[in-house]
Amino acid sequence: MEIETIDVDEQIGEVRTILRESDKKRGILIHALQKIQEDYGYLPEDVLRKLSSKLDISLAEIYSVASFYKMFYFTPRGKKIVKVCLGTACYVRGSKKVLNTLEEEFGIKDGETTPDLALTLETVGCFGCCGLAPVTVINEEVIGEIGPKKLEGIINSLKEREEDEAE
Ligand code: FES
């Protein structure tokens, strides 16, 4: 093909169309991933496979996009998400002890979920409420100034909820 015969406008037009199509798919993909996670609490592989064929995007690309965002999870999570802050203010006020105690009580480590899917334990860098250190958030509930007594209350309440749900 001679350089002079290339119709630049036509070529750019095609590229624009392609870009628009891929942008559209990517936009739909993120939204679909959010919806799947909302419904399942994580991104199950079999659902991602269906999404892959529906949107005609490879499974590898879906995983690549999803793993870019910290908000997506690839394994089931607990009904209660317990997040212990290990930021500096919380750390110096004993949040590591809070984490260690919760790990021992529920037999899971940071990032793990109990086998009955009742509880997931996670750590964060800072919740932005350092004045309440040490802070732990259980689902949306912020619990600050956690001393030994409060920690005992948190553990009892989490265990009670576990038992209630098992009944
Ligand atoms: S360091 Fe824990 S809330 Fe900021």
Coordinates of C-alpha atoms and ligand atoms in Angstrom, one line a residue:
M1 CA 0.0 0.0 0.0
E2 CA 1.3 3.4 -1.0
I3 CA 1.5 5.9 1.8
E4 CA -0.2 8.5 -0.3
T5 CA -3.2 6.2 -0.8
I6 CA -4.0 5.9 2.9
D7 CA -7.1 7.8 3.8
V8 CA -6.1 9.1 7.2
D9 CA -9.7 10.3 8.1
E10 CA -11.0 6.8 7.4
Q11 CA -8.2 5.1 9.4
I12 CA -8.7 7.4 12.4
G13 CA -12.5 6.9 12.1
E14 CA -12.0 3.2 12.4
V15 CA -9.7 3.6 15.4
R16 CA -12.2 5.8 17.1
T17 CA -14.9 3.2 16.6
I18 CA -12.7 0.5 18.0
L19 CA -11.7 2.6 21.0
R20 CA -15.3 3.5 21.6
E21 CA -16.3 -0.2 21.5
S22 CA -13.5 -1.2 23.9
D23 CA -14.3 1.7 26.2
K24 CA -17.9 0.8 26.3
K25 CA -17.1 -2.9 27.1
R26 CA -14.7 -1.8 29.9
G27 CA -17.3 0.5 31.3
I28 CA -19.9 -2.3 31.3
L29 CA -17.3 -4.7 32.7
I30 CA -16.6 -2.7 35.8
H31 CA -20.3 -2.1 36.4
A32 CA -21.0 -5.9 35.9
L33 CA -18.2 -6.8 38.3
Q34 CA -19.6 -4.5 41.0
K35 CA -23.0 -6.0 40.6
I36 CA -21.7 -9.6 40.8
Q37 CA -19.7 -8.7 43.9
E38 CA -22.8 -7.1 45.4
D39 CA -24.9 -10.2 44.8
Y40 CA -22.3 -12.9 45.8
G41 CA -20.0 -10.9 48.1
Y42 CA -17.0 -11.8 45.8
L43 CA -16.4 -12.7 42.2
P44 CA -17.1 -16.4 41.6
E45 CA -15.1 -17.9 38.7
D46 CA -18.1 -19.6 37.1
V47 CA -20.0 -16.3 37.0
L48 CA -16.9 -14.5 35.5
R49 CA -16.7 -17.2 32.8
K50 CA -20.3 -16.4 31.8
L51 CA -19.6 -12.7 31.8
S52 CA -16.5 -13.4 29.7
S53 CA -18.5 -15.1 26.9
K54 CA -21.4 -12.5 27.2
L55 CA -19.1 -9.5 26.8
D56 CA -16.6 -11.3 24.5
I57 CA -13.7 -10.3 26.8
S58 CA -11.2 -13.0 27.7
L59 CA -11.3 -14.4 31.3
A60 CA -7.6 -13.3 31.6
E61 CA -8.5 -9.7 30.8
I62 CA -11.4 -9.8 33.3
Y63 CA -9.1 -11.0 36.0
S64 CA -6.5 -8.5 35.1
V65 CA -9.0 -5.6 35.3
A66 CA -10.6 -6.9 38.5
S67 CA -7.3 -7.4 40.3
F68 CA -6.3 -3.8 39.5
Y69 CA -9.1 -2.6 41.9
K70 CA -8.7 -3.4 45.6
M71 CA -12.5 -3.5 46.0
F72 CA -12.9 -6.8 44.3
Y73 CA -12.5 -10.2 46.0
F74 CA -11.9 -13.6 44.4
T75 CA -12.8 -15.8 47.4
P76 CA -16.0 -15.9 49.6
R77 CA -16.0 -13.4 52.5
G78 CA -17.7 -13.6 55.8
K79 CA -21.0 -12.1 56.8
K80 CA -19.1 -9.9 59.3
I81 CA -16.0 -8.1 58.0
V82 CA -13.8 -7.1 60.8
K83 CA -11.2 -4.5 59.9
V84 CA -8.4 -3.8 62.4
C85 CA -6.5 -0.5 61.8
L86 CA -2.7 -1.0 61.9
G87 CA -2.0 2.7 61.1
T88 CA 0.6 4.4 63.3
A89 CA -1.8 6.0 65.8
C90 CA -3.7 2.8 66.3
Y91 CA -0.5 0.7 66.3
V92 CA 1.1 2.6 69.2
R93 CA -2.2 2.3 71.1
G94 CA -2.3 -1.4 70.9
S95 CA -4.1 -2.4 67.7
K96 CA -1.6 -5.3 67.1
K97 CA -2.8 -6.8 70.3
V98 CA -6.4 -6.4 69.2
L99 CA -5.5 -8.2 65.9
N100 CA -3.6 -11.0 67.6
T101 CA -6.4 -11.6 70.1
L102 CA -9.0 -11.7 67.3
E103 CA -6.8 -14.1 65.3
E104 CA -6.5 -16.4 68.3
E105 CA -10.2 -16.2 69.2
F106 CA -11.5 -17.0 65.7
G107 CA -8.6 -19.2 64.5
I108 CA -7.9 -17.1 61.4
K109 CA -5.2 -14.8 60.2
D110 CA -5.3 -11.4 58.6
G111 CA -7.1 -11.7 55.2
E112 CA -8.7 -15.0 56.1
T113 CA -12.3 -16.1 56.6
T114 CA -13.7 -18.6 59.0
P115 CA -14.8 -21.9 57.3
D116 CA -18.5 -21.2 58.2
L117 CA -18.2 -17.8 56.4
A118 CA -19.3 -16.0 59.5
L119 CA -16.3 -13.7 59.8
T120 CA -13.5 -12.2 57.7
L121 CA -10.5 -10.6 59.4
E122 CA -8.6 -7.8 57.6
T123 CA -6.3 -5.0 58.4
V124 CA -6.2 -1.4 57.0
G125 CA -3.7 1.4 57.1
C126 CA -5.9 4.1 58.6
F127 CA -9.6 4.8 58.8
G128 CA -9.1 8.6 59.2
C129 CA -10.4 8.7 62.7
C130 CA -7.0 8.4 64.5
G131 CA -8.3 10.4 67.5
L132 CA -10.3 7.2 68.4
A133 CA -7.3 4.9 68.2
P134 CA -7.1 2.0 68.4
V135 CA -10.0 1.6 65.9
T136 CA -11.7 -1.5 64.5
V137 CA -14.6 -1.4 62.0
I138 CA -17.2 -4.3 61.9
N139 CA -19.1 -4.0 58.7
E140 CA -20.0 -0.3 58.8
E141 CA -19.8 0.1 62.6
V142 CA -16.8 2.1 63.9
I143 CA -15.5 1.0 67.3
G144 CA -12.8 3.2 68.8
E145 CA -10.7 3.4 72.0
I146 CA -10.6 -0.4 72.3
G147 CA -9.2 -1.5 75.6
P148 CA -9.2 -5.0 77.0
K149 CA -12.8 -4.7 78.2
K150 CA -14.2 -3.4 75.0
L151 CA -12.3 -6.1 73.1
E152 CA -13.9 -8.7 75.2
G153 CA -17.3 -7.2 74.4
I154 CA -16.5 -7.2 70.7
I155 CA -15.5 -10.9 70.8
N156 CA -18.6 -11.9 72.8
S157 CA -20.9 -10.0 70.5
L158 CA -19.2 -11.6 67.4
K159 CA -19.6 -15.0 68.9
E160 CA -23.2 -14.4 69.9
R161 CA -24.0 -13.3 66.3
E162 CA -22.2 -16.4 65.0
E163 CA -24.4 -18.6 67.3
D164 CA -27.6 -16.8 66.4
E165 CA -26.9 -17.3 62.7
A166 CA -26.1 -21.0 63.2
E167 CA -29.5 -21.6 64.9
Ligands
FES1 S1 -4.2 5.2 62.4 FE1 -6.0 4.1 62.9 S2 -7.6 5.4 62.3 FE2 -5.8 6.4 61.7

